[in-house]
XYZ file of C-alpha atoms in Angstrom:
380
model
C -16.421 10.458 3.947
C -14.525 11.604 1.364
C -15.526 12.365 -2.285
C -15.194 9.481 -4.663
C -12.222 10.064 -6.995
C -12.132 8.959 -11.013
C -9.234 6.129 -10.798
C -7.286 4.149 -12.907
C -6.860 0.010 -13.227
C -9.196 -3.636 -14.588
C -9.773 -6.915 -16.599
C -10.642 -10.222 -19.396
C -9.649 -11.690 -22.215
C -7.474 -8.625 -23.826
C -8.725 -7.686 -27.754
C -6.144 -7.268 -30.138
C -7.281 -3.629 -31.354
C -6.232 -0.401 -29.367
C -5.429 3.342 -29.574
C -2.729 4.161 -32.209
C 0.406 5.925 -30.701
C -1.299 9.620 -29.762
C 1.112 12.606 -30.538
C 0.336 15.502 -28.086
C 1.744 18.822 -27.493
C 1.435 20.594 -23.859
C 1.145 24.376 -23.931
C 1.127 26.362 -21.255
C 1.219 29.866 -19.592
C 1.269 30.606 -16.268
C 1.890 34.855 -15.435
C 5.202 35.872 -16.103
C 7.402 33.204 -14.504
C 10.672 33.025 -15.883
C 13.909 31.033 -14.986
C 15.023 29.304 -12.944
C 10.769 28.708 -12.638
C 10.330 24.856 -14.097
C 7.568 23.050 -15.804
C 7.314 19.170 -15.164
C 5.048 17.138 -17.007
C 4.700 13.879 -14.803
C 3.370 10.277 -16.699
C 3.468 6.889 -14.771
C 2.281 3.650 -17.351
C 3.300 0.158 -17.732
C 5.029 0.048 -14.548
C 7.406 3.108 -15.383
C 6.829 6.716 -14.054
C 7.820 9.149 -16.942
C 8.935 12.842 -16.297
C 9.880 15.394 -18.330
C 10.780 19.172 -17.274
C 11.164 22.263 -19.258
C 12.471 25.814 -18.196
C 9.538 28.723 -17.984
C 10.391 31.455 -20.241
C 7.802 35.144 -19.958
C 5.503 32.484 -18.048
C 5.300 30.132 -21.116
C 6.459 25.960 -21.279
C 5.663 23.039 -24.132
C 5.632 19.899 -24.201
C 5.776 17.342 -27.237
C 5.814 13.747 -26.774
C 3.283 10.770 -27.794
C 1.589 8.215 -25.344
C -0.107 4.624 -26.671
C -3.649 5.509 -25.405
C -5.428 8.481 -23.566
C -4.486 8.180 -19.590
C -4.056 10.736 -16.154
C -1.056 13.097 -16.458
C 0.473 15.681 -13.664
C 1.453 19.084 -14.410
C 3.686 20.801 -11.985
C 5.586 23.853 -11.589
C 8.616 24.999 -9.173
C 8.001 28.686 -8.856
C 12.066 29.555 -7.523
C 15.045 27.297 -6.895
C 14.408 27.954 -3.316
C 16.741 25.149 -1.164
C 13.728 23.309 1.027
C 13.344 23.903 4.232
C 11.181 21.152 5.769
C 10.312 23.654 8.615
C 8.708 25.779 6.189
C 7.408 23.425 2.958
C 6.435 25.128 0.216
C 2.589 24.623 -1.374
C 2.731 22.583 -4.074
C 1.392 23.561 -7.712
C 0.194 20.720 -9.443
C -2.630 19.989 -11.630
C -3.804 16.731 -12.464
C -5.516 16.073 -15.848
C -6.182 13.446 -18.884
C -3.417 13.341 -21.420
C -4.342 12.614 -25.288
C -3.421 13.060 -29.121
C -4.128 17.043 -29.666
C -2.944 20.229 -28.553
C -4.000 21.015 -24.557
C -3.932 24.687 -23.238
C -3.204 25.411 -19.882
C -3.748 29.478 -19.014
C -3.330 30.397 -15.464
C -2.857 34.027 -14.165
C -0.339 32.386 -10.916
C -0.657 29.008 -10.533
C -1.333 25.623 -12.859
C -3.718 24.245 -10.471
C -5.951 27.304 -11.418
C -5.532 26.736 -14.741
C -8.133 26.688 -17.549
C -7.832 24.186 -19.735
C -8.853 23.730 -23.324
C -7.909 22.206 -26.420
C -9.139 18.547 -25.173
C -12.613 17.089 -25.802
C -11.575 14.376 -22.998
C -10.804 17.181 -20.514
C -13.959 19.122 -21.062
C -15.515 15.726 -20.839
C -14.338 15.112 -17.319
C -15.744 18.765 -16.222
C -19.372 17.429 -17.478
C -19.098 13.980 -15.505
C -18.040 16.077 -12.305
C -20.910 18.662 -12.894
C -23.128 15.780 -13.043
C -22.128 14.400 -9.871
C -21.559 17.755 -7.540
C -24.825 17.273 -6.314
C -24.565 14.005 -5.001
C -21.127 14.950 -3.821
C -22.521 17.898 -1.901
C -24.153 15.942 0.217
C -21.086 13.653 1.214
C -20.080 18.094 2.180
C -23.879 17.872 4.011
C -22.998 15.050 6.108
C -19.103 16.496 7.249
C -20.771 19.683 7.965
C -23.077 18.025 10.105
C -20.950 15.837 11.874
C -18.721 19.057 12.954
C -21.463 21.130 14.365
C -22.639 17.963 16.422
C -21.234 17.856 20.227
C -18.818 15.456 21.151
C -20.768 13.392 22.660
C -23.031 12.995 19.757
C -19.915 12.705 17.603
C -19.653 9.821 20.098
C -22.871 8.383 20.353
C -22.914 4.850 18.300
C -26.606 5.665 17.125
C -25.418 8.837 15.830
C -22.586 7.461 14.111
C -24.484 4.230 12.913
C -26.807 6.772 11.215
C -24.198 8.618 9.673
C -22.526 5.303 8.181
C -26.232 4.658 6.559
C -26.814 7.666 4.750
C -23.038 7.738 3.536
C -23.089 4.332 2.283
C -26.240 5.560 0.789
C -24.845 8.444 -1.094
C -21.703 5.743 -2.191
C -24.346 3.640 -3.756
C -25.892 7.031 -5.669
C -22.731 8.002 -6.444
C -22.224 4.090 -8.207
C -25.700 3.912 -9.818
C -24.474 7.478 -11.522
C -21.528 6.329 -12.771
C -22.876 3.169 -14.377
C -25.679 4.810 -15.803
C -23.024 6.773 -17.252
C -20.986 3.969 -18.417
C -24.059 2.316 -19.987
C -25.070 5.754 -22.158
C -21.303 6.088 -22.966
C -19.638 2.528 -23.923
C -17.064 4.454 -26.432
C -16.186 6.893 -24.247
C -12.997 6.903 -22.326
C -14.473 8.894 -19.445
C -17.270 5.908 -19.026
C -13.918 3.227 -19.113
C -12.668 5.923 -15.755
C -16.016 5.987 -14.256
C -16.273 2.311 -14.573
C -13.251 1.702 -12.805
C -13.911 4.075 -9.848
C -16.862 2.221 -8.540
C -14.911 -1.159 -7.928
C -13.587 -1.121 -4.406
C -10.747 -3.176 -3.355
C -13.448 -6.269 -3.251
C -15.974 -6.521 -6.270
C -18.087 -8.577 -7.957
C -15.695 -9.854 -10.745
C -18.116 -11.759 -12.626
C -20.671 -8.511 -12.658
C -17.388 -6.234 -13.698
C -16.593 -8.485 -16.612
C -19.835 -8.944 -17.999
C -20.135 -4.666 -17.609
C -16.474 -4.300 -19.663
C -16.951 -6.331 -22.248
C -19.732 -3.452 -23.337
C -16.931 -1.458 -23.602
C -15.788 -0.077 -26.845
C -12.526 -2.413 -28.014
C -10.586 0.332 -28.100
C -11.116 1.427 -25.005
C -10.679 -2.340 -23.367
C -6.759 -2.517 -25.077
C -5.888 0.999 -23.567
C -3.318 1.450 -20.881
C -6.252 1.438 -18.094
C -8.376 -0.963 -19.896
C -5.705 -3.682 -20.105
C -4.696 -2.969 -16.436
C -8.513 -3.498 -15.564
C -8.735 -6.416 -17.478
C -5.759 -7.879 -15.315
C -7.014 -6.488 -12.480
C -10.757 -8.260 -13.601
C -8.809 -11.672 -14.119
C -6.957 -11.390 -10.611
C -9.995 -10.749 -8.544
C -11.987 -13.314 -10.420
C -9.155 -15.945 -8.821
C -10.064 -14.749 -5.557
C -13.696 -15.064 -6.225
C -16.168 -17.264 -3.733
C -16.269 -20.603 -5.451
C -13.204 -21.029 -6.555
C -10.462 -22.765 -5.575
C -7.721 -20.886 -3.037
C -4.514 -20.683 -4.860
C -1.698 -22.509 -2.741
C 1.191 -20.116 -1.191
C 4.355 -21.166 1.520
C 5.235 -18.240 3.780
C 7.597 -18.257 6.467
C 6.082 -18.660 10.267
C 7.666 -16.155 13.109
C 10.355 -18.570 13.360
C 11.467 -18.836 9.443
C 9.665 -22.109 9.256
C 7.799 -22.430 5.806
C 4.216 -23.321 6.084
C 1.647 -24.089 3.078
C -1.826 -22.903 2.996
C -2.729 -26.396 1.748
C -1.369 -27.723 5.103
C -4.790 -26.986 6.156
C -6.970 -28.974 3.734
C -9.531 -30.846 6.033
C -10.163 -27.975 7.906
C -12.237 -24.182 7.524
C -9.227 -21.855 7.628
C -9.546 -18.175 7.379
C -7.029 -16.382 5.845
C -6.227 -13.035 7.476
C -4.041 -9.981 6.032
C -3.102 -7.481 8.267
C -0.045 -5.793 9.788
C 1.201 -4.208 13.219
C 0.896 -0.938 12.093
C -3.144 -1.284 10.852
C -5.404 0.080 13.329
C -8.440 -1.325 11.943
C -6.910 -4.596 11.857
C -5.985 -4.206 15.122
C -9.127 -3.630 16.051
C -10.528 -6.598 14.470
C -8.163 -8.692 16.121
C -10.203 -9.164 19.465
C -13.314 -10.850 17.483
C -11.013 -13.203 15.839
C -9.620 -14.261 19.180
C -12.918 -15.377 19.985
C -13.873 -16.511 16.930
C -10.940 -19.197 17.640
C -11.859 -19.881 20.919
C -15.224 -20.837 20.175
C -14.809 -22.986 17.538
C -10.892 -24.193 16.920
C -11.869 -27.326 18.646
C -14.848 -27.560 15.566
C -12.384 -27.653 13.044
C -11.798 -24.304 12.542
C -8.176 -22.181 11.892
C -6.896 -18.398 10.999
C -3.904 -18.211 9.111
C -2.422 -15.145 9.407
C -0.772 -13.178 7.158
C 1.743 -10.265 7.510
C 1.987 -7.035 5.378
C 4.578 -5.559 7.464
C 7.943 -5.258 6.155
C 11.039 -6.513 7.246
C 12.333 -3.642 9.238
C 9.042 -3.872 11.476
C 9.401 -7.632 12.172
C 9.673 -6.302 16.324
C 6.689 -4.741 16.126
C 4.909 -7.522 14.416
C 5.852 -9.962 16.777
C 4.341 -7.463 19.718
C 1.377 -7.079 18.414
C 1.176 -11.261 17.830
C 1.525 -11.036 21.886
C -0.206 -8.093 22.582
C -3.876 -9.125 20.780
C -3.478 -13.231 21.809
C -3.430 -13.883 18.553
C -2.442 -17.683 19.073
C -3.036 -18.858 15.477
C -0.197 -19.219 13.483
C 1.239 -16.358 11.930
C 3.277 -15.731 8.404
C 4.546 -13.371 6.585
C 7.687 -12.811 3.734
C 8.303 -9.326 5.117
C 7.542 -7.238 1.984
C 5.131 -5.036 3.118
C 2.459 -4.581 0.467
C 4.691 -6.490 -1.751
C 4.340 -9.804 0.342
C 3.815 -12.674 -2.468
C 0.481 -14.236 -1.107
C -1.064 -10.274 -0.944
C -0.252 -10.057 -4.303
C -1.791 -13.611 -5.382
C -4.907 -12.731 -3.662
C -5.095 -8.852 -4.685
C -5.010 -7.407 -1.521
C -4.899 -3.397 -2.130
C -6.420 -2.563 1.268
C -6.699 -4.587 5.239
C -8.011 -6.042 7.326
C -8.696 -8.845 4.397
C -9.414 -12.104 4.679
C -10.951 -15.154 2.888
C -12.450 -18.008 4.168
C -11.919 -21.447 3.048
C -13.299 -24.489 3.227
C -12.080 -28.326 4.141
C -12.071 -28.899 0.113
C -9.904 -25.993 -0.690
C -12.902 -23.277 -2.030
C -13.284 -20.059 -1.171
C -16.710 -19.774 0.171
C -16.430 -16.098 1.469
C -14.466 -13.643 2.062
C -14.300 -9.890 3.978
C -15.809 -11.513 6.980
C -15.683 -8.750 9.896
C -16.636 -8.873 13.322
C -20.604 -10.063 13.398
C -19.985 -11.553 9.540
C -17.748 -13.588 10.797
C -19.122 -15.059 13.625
C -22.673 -15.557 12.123
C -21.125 -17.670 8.851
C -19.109 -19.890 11.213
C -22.195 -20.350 12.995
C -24.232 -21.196 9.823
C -21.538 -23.468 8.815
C -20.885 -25.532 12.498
C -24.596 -24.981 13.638
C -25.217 -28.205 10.776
């Protein structure tokens, strides 16, 4: 139950204005550090991670550089040239913050992640959004607190636990309402673009996130994180229940290629998962009887591989292990593999279910959810 983090990515048609190239300058000043002490200034944006390092000099580093629109940024510094020793790794000293045109402070008395910053409307921003959420945070602290000083055989108990899943999924959707009340009293500000983005989960209403980004400021939809969640918008709308599944070939265990549209006629659910995911693994026991109960109906799992290539021995186990006697694809790329990417998948167990037409009519179907929609559909 951990807090929910400001993120970055999303989606539509893209507007032609935007942010003019920002100029910025980093200052900073942390003690007395001197050489061979190192300040790195870390920047990742249209697909390229950026870094650039400066020496420390009386505990003082700068920065100058520009950036097309307002985005997240890394500050780090190495204290010593200390060789590592991976018996003893050292704490790291970073501070994440937002990055845009003007002159950002950074005053720290030992370390950068203790830094105060100022100099940055968007950075004093972000401390007001998070001030406005601690208390709806704390209680995500409440709940861990709780769970600790429980036995372990309440820690156990499925009531227990069931209860605790309610009232966190309770504060999520406070947390959500927060932010989009946010968003919807802020549609030029760059902090309501981030909050915005940090309530859509790896699945999301596409056609509710659209019509909520195009309130957006322009400028703020053709920045860096607006155009990625535009694309990211677009993607997930392809994926949405309704339309039609986009075709992919994958190998089979045995190198053979085989074409999701091999199985038009049929209800096939297409599964993501990998050897190595324990909740997939999990999973993998309902499916099995999914199958066995209504295969004969009409119905199939396609399965679909995010392992890589160097863990094809342990993907072919765990094909034995679980029974899974479907049939079972995968290019080997890990979270790379082309059909993940076609369908978005940025977390698994995933799956979508399709119907004898070609539609997706659902997707994210776990263990009851599964079993009750193939029941609604072969109970006719």
């Amino acid at each position: 139950m951990k807090n929910m983090k400001w993120a970055l990515a999303l989606a539509c048609v893209l507007p032609v204005l935007g942010y003019a190239q920002q100029n910025y300058t980093i200052q900073g000043t942390v003690g007395k550090l001197d050489k061979p002490a190192k300040a790195y200034l870390r920047l990742n944006y249209d697909g390229k991670e950026r870094i650039d390092s400066v020496e420390m000099k009386n505990g003082k580093f700068e920065f100058k550089g520009s950036i097309p629109s307002p985005m997240e940024a890394h500050l780090r510094i190495i204290h010593d040239n200390a060789p590592f020793d991976p018996a003893k790794p050292p704490k790291q000293d970073i501070l994440p913050f937002l990055i845009e045109g003007a002159t950002i402070k950074f005053v720290a008395a030992d370390s950068i992640k203790h830094a105060k910053i100022s100099g940055s409307p968007l950075n004093a921003e972000n401390e007001r959004v998070n001030a406005l959420l601690k208390p709806i945070y704390d209680q995500y602290e409440a709940l861990n607190n709780e769970y600790k000083a429980k036995s372990l055989a309440d820690q156990q108990d499925p009531k227990y636990i069931k209860s605790l899943e309610d009232r966190a999924n309770a504060i999520q959707q406070q947390t959500i309402d927060a932010k989009l009340d946010y968003v919807a009293r802020n549609p030029k500000s760059y902090m309501g673009l981030m909050a915005f983005n940090s309530t859509l989960p790896p699945e999301f209403d596409a056609v509710k996130a659209e019509k909520i980004f195009a309130t957006l400021d322009p400028s703020l939809q053709a920045s860096i994180l607006g155009k990625d969640l535009a694309k990211r918008i677009a993607l997930v709308k392809k994926t949405s229940e309704g339309v039609e599944a986009q075709d992919f070939t994958q190998p089979d265990v045995d190198g053979k290629p085989v074409k999701l549209s091999d199985y038009r006629g049929k209800y096939v659910l297409i599964d993501f998962w990998a050897s190595w995911c324990a909740p997939c693994r999990r999973e993998n026991p309902n499916l099995v009887k999914s199958y066995a109960k209504y295969q004969k109906e009409g119905f199939e799992i396609l399965g679909v591989s995010m392992d890589k290539a160097a863990d094809k021995a342990k993907w072919l186990k765990a094909i034995q292990d679980d029974g899974l006697t479907w049939k079972q694809v995968g290019d080997l790329k890990g979270w790379e593999n082309e059909a993940g990417v076609m369908y978005d998948v940025k977390a698994i167990p995933m799956n979508f279910l399709v119907d004898p037409n070609g539609k997706i009519i659902a997707k994210y179907l776990r263990g009851e959810a599964l079993d009750k929609k193939l029941v609604e559909i072969f109970a006719k």
